[in-house]
Short mmCIF file of C-alpha atoms in Angstrom, two decimals:
data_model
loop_
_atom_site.label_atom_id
_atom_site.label_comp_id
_atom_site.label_asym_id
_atom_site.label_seq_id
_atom_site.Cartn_x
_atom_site.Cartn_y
_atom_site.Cartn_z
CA UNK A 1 89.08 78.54 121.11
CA UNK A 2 90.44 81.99 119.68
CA UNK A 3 86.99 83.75 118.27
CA UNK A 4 86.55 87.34 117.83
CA UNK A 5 84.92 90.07 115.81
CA UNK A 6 87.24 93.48 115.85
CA UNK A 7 87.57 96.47 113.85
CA UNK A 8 91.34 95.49 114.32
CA UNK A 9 93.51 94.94 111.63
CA UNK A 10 93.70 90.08 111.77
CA UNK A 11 97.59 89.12 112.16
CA UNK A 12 98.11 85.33 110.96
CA UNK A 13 100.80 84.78 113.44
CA UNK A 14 97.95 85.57 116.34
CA UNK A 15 95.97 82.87 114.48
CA UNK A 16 98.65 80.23 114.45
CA UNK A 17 99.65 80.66 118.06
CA UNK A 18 96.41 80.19 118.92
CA UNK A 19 96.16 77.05 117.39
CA UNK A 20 99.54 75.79 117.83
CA UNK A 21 99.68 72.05 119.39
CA UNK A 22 102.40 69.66 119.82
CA UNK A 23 100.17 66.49 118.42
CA UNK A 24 99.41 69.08 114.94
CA UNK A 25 101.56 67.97 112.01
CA UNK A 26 99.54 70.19 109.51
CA UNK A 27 97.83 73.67 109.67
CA UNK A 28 95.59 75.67 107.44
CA UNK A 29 95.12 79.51 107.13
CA UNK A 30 92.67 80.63 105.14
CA UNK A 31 92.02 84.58 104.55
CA UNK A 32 89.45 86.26 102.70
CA UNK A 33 90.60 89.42 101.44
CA UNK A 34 88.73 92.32 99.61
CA UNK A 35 89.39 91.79 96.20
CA UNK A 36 89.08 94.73 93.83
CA UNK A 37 86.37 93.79 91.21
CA UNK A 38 83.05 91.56 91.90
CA UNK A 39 80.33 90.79 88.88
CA UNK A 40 82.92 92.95 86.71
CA UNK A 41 82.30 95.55 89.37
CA UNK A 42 85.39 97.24 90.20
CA UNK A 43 85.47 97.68 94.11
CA UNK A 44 86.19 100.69 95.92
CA UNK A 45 86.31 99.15 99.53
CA UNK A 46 83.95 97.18 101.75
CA UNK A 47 82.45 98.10 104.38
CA UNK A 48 81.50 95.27 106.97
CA UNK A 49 78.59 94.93 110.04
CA UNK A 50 77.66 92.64 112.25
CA UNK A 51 75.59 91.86 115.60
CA UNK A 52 79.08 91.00 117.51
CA UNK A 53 77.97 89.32 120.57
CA UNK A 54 75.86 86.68 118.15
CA UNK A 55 78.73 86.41 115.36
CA UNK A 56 80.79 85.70 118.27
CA UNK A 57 78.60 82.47 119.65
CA UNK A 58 77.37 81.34 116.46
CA UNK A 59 81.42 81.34 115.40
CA UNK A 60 82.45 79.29 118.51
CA UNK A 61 79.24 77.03 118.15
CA UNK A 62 81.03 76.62 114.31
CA UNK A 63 84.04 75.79 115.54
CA UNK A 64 83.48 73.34 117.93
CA UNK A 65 81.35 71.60 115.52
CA UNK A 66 84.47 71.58 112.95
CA UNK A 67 86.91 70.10 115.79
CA UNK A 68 84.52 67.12 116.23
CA UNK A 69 83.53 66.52 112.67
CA UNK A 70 87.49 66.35 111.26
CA UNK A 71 89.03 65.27 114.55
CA UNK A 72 90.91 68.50 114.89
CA UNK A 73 93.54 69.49 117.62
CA UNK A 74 92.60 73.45 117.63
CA UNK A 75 90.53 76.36 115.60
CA UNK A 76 90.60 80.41 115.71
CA UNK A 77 88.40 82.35 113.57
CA UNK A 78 88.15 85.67 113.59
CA UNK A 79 86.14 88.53 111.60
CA UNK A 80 86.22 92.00 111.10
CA UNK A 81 84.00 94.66 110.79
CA UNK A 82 84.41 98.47 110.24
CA UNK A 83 85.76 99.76 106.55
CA UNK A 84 88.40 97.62 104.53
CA UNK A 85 90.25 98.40 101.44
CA UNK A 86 91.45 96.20 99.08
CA UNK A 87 94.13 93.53 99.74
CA UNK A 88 93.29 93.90 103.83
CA UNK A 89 91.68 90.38 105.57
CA UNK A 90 88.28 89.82 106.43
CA UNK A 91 88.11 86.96 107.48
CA UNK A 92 90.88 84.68 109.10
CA UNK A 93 90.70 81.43 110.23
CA UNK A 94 93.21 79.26 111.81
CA UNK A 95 92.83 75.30 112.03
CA UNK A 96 95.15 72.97 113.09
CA UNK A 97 95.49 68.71 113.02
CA UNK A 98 97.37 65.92 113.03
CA UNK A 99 97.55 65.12 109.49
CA UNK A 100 96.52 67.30 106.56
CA UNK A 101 93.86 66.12 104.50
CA UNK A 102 91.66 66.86 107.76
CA UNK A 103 93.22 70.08 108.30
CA UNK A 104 92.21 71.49 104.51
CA UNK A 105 88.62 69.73 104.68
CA UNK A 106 88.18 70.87 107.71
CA UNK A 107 89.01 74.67 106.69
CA UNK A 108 87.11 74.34 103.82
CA UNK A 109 83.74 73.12 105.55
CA UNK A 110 84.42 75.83 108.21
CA UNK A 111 84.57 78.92 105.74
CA UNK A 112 81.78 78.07 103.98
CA UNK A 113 79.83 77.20 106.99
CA UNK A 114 80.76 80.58 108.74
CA UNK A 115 79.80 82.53 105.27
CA UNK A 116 75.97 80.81 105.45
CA UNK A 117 75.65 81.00 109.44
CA UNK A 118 77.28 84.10 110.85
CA UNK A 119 75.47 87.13 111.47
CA UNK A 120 77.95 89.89 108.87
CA UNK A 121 77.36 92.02 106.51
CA UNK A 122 79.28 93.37 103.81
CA UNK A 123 78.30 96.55 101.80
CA UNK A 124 80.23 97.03 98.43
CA UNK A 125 80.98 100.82 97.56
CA UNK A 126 82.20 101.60 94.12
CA UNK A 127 82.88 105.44 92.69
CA UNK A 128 79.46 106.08 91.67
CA UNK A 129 77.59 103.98 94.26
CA UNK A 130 76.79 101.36 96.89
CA UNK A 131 74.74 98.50 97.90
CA UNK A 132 74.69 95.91 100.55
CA UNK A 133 75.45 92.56 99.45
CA UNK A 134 73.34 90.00 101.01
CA UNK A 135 72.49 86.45 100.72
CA UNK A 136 74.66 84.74 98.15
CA UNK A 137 75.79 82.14 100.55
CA UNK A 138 73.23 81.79 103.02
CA UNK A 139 70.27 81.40 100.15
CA UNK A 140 71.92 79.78 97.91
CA UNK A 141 71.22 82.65 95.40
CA UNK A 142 73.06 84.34 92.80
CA UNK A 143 75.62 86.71 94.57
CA UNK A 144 73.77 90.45 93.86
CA UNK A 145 73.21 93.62 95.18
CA UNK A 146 70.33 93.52 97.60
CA UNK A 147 69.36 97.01 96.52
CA UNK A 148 71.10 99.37 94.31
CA UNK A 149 71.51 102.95 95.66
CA UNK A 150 73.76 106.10 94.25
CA UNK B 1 61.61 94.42 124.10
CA UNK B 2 64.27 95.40 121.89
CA UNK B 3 64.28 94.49 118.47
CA UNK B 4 67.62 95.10 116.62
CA UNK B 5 67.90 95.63 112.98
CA UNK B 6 71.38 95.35 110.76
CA UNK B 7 72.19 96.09 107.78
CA UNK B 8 70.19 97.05 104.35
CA UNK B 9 67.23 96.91 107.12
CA UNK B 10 68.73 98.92 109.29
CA UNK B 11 69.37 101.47 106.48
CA UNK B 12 66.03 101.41 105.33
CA UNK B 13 64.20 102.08 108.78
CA UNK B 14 66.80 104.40 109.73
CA UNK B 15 67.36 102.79 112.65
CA UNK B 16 69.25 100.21 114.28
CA UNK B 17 67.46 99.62 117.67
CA UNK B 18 63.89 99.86 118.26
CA UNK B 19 61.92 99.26 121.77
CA UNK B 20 58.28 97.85 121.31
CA UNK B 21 55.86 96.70 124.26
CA UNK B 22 55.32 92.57 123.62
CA UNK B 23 52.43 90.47 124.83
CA UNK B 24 51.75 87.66 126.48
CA UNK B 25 52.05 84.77 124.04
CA UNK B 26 53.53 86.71 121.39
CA UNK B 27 55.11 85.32 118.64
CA UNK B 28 58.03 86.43 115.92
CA UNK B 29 55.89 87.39 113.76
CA UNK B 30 53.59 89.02 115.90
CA UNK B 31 56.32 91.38 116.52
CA UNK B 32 57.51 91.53 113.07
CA UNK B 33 54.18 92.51 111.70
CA UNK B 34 53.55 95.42 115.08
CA UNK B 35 56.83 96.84 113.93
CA UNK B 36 56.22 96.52 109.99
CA UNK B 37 52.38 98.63 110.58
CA UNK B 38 54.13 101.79 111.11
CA UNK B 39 57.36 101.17 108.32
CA UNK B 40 55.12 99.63 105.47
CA UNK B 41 58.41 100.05 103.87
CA UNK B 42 60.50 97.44 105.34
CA UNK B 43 58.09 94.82 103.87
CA UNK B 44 60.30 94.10 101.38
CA UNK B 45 62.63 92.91 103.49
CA UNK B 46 60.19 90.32 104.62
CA UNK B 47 60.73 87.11 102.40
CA UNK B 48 64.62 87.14 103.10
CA UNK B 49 64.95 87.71 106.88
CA UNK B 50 65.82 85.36 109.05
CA UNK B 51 65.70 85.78 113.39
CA UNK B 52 67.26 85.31 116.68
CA UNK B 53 65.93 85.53 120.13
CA UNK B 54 68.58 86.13 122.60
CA UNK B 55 71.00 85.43 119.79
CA UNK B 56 69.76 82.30 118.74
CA UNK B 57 68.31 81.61 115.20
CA UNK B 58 64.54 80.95 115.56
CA UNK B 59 61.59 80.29 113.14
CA UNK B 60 59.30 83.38 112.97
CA UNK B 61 56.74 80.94 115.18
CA UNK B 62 58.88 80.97 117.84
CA UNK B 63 57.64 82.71 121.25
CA UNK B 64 59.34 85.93 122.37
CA UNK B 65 59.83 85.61 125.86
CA UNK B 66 59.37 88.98 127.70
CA UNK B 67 62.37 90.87 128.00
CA UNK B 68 63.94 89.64 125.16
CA UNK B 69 66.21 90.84 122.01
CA UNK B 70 64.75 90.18 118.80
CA UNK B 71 66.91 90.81 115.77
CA UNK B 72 66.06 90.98 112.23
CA UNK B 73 68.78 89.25 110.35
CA UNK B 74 69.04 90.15 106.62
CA UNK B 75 70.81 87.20 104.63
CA UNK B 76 74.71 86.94 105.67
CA UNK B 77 77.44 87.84 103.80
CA UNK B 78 80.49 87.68 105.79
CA UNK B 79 83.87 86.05 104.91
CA UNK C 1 107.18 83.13 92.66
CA UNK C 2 108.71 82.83 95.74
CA UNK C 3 110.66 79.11 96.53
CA UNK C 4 112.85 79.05 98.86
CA UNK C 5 114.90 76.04 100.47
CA UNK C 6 116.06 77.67 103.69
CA UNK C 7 117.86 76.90 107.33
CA UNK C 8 115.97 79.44 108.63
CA UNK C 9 112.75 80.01 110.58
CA UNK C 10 109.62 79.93 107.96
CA UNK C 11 107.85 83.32 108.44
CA UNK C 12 103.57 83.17 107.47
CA UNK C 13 103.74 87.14 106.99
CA UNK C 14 106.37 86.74 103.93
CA UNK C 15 104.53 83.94 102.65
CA UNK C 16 101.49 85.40 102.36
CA UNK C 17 102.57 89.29 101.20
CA UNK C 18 104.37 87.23 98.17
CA UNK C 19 100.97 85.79 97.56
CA UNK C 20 98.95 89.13 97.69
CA UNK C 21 97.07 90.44 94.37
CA UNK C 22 94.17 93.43 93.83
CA UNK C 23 92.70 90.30 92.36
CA UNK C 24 93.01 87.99 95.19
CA UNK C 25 90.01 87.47 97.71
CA UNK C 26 91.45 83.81 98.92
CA UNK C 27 94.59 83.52 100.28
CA UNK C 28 95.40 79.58 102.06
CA UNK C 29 98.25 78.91 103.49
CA UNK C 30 99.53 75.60 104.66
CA UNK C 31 101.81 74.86 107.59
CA UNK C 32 103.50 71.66 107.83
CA UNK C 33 104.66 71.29 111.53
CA UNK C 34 106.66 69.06 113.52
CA UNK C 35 104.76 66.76 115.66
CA UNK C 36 105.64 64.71 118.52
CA UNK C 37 104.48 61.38 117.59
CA UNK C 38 104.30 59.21 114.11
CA UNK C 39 102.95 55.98 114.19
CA UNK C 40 102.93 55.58 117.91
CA UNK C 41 106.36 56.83 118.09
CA UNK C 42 107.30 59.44 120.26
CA UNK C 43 109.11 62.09 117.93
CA UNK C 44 112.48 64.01 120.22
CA UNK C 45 113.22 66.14 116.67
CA UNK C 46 113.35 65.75 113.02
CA UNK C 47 116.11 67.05 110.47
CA UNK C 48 115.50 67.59 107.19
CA UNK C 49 118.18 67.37 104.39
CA UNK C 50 117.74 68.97 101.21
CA UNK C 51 119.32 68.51 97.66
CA UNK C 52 118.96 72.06 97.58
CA UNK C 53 119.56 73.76 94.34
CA UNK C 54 117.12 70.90 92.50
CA UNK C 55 114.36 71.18 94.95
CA UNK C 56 113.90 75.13 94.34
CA UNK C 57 113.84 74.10 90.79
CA UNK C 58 111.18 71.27 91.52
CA UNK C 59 109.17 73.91 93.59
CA UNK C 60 108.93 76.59 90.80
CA UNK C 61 107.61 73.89 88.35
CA UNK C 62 104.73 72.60 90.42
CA UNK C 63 104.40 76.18 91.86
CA UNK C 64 103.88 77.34 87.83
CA UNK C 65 102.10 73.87 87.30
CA UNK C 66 99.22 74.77 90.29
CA UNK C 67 98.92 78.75 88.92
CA UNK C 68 97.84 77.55 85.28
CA UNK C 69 96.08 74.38 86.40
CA UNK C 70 93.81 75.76 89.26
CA UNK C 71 93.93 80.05 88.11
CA UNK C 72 96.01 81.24 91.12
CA UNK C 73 96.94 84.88 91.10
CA UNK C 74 100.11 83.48 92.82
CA UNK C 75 101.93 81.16 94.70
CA UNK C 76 104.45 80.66 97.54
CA UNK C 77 106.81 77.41 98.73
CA UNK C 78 109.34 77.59 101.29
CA UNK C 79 110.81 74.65 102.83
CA UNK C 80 112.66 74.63 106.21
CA UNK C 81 116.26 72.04 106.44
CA UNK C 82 118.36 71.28 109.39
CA UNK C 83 117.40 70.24 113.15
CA UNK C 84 113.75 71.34 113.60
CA UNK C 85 112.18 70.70 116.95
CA UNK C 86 108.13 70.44 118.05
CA UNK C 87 105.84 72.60 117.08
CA UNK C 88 108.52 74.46 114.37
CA UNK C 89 107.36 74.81 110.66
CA UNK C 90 108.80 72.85 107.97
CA UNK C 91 106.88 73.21 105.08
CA UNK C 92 105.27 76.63 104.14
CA UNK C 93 102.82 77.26 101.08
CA UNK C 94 100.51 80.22 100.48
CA UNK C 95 98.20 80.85 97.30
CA UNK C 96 96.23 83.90 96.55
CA UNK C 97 93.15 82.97 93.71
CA UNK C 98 89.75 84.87 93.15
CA UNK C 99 88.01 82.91 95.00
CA UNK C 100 88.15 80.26 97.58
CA UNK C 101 87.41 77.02 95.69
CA UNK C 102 90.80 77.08 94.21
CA UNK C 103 92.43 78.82 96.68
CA UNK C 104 92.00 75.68 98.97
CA UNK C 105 91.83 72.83 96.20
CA UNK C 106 95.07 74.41 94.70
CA UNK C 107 96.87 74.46 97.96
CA UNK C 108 95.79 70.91 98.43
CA UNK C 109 97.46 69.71 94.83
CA UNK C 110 100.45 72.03 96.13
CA UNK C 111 101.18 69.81 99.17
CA UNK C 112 100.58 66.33 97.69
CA UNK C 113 102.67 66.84 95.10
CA UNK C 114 105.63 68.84 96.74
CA UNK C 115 105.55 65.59 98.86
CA UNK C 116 105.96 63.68 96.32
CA UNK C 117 108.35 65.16 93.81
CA UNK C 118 111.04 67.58 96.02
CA UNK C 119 113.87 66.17 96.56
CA UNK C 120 113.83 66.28 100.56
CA UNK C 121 114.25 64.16 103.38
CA UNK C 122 113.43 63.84 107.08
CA UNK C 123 115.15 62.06 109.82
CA UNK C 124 113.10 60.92 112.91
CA UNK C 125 115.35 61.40 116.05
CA UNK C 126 113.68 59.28 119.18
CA UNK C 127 114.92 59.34 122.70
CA UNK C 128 116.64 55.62 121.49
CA UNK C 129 117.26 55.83 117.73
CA UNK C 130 116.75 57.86 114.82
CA UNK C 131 115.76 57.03 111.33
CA UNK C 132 115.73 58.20 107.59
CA UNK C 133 111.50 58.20 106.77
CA UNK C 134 111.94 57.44 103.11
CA UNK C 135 109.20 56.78 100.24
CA UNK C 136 105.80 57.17 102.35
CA UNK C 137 104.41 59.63 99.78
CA UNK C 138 106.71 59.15 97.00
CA UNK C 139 106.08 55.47 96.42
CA UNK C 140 102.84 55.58 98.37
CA UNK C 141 103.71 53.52 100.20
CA UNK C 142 102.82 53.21 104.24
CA UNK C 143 104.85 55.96 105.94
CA UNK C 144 107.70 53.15 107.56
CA UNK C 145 111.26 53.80 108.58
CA UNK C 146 113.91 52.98 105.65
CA UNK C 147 116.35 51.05 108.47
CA UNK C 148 116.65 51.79 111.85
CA UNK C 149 119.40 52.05 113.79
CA UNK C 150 120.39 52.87 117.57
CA UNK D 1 131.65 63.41 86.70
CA UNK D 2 129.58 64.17 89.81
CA UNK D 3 127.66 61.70 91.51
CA UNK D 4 125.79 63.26 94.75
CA UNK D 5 124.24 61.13 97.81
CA UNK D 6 121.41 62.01 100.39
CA UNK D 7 119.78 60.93 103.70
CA UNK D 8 119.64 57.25 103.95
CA UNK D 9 121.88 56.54 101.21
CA UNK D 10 124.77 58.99 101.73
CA UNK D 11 124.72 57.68 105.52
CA UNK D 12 125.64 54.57 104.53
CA UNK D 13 127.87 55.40 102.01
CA UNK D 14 129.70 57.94 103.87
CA UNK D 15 129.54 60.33 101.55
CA UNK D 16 127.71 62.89 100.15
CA UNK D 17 129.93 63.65 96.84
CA UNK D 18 131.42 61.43 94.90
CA UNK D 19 133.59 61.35 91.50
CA UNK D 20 133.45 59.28 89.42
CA UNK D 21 134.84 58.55 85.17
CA UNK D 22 132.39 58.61 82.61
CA UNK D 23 132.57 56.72 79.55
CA UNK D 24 130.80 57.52 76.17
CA UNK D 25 127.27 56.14 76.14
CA UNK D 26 127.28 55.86 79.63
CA UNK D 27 123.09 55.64 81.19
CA UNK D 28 122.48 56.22 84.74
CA UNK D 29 122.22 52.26 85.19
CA UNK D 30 126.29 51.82 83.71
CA UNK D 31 127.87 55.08 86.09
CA UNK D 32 125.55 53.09 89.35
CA UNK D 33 126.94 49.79 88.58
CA UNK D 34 130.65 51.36 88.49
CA UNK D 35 129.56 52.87 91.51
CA UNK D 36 128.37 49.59 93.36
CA UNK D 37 131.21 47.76 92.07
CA UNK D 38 133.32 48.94 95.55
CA UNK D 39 130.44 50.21 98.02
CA UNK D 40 127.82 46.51 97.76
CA UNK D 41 126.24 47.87 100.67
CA UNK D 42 124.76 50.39 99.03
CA UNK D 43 122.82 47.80 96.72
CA UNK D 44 119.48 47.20 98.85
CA UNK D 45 118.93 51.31 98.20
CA UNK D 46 118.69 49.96 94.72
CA UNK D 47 115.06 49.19 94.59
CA UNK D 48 113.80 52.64 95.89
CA UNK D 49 116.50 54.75 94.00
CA UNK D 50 115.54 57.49 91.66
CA UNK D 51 118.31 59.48 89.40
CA UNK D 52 118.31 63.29 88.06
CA UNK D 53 120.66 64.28 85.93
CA UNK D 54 121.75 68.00 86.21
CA UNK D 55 118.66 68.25 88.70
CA UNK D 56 116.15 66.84 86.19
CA UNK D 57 114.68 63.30 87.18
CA UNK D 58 115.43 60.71 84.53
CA UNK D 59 114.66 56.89 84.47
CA UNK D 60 117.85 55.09 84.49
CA UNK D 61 118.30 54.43 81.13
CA UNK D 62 119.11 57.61 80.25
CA UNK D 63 122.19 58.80 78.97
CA UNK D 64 124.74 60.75 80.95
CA UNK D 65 126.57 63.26 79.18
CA UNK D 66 130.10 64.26 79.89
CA UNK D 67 131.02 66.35 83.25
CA UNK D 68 127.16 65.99 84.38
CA UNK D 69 125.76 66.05 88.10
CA UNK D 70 124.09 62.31 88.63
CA UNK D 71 121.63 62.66 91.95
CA UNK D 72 120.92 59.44 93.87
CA UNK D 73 117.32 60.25 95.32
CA UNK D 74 116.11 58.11 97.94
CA UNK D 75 112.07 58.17 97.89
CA UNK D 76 111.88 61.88 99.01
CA UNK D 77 109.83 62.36 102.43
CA UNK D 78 109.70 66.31 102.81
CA UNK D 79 106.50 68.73 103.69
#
């Protein structure tokens, strides 16, 4: 299983090699991208962390729990870190099966899973400040600024 | 041990790494609370962090084996 | 929008730059592939046959259809005709939306119901017969060879 | 007019393009019986059959209005 966490710009043809099978009839790409307003924020860029070696293990622990639950032939997920402006991919991830209702349920349950379990950070920077957003997915809370700086 | 901090903690300590002597039968939170007695300041932090020993998420009763990496996870927000 | 009824290869990277928006922090794409088997058939090739010039008209309509129904920013459809072998893309779709609720339950509308309304077809070529797989999505009903022959 | 065949059906007719009269008040159902009327093998694709006229689908009732394109659509099977 293709996982990785790079300051390297994600390429979706990387992705679907990786998860290319002859038994797949159906495969899903989803990519989050940096999108330039949030909370009627407008967005400068992002800014992402993480502990690498961890993201890394908890995203192949992820995976392999997707391929079992939805019966799927192949996954690749892969994160990046470092600064990103708007319109570049954050997250990429890369799931292929034999038919397609398990390949979009199965991408679904695997991008929100990865958004409440992996260890990545993102820190929103606007013109006149920054903060580090934390916790909208993994407590269940309202999506805001952790603490306002600038 | 090392305990590893990312993040709005790691921005707040001003640090991203810290080394701190552990003892026999110490727990998370024993560690937690020997780091937070000098940094009174990253008590905020408290009620939202979650851990991992060695990488692996723990409760803050777990044990802290000698030797090992204890990091300070601040809620996730990749993706 | 981008539709596109096409002999050639089905690239991801145009798919998904026709999808990209400021606004945009979801992109899904879906890949329908060849596979080798279909109801315990082994599968040699398929070829797809098109009514061309009507199908890129059917694909803008449920392309404009999924925007105002689900809130896309934007949406892609390409579909792939002639001899396509294992492993090779036939059916491309890629969606950019605010966020990723849409972005996946949009692209999963997008499929059903390009199966069901564009006016394509697929042959099944085995190593002793081929066959025209008519009506499995269309008429729902089960996915069975129109008449054989060979 | 323009009658046009595809995948199962055009196989067995052995064509893809076909012309064809058209009367006044002629529907879909009156320019496929004319077309049946020589080719009877084409009759079991009856059942499954949907039309479009000038690429829109229409039930066959419809009318067909002079020098139109009449599309015999076996249930489609694409994606």
């Amino acid at each position: 299983m293709l996982v990785r966490v790079t300051a390297d710009e994600l390429r979706a043809d990387e992705a679907i090699a990786a998860v290319a099978s002859p038994a797949a009839g159906a495969i899903d790409l989803f990519l989050g991208v940096v999108r330039d307003n949030n909370l009627g924020r407008r967005v400068g860029h992002l800014v992402y962390e993480a502990y690498p070696s961890m993201a890394e293990k908890v995203m192949a622990e992820i995976g392999a729990e997707a391929k079992e639950r939805f019966g799927l032939e192949a996954c690749a997920i892969l994160h990046r870190t470092g600064r990103l402006e708007i319109g570049e991919t954050s997250l990429l991830i890369a799931i292929s099966s034999a038919h397609r209702a398990s390949a979009f349920e199965g991408g679904r349950w695997l991008v929100d899973t990865i958004k409440k379990k992996v260890p990545v950070w993102k820190k929103e920077v606007w013109e006149d400040g920054e903060a580090w957003i934390e916790g909208p997915e993994s407590l269940g809370m309202q999506q805001a600024p952790a603490g306002l700086t600038g | 041990m090392t305990v590893l901090l990312f993040a709005s903690i790691a921005e707040a300590a001003g640090a991203r790494r810290i080394e701190l002597p552990v003892a026999a039968g110490d727990t998370v939170a024993a560690v937690r609370e020997r780091l937070l007695a000098d940094r009174p300041a990253l008590r905020r932090f408290v009620p939202t962090l979650m851990y991992a020993v060695n990488e692996e998420y723990v409760r803050d009763d777990a044990a802290v084996p000698d030797g090992a990496t204890l990091a300070l996870i601040p809620p996730v927000s990749g993706g």
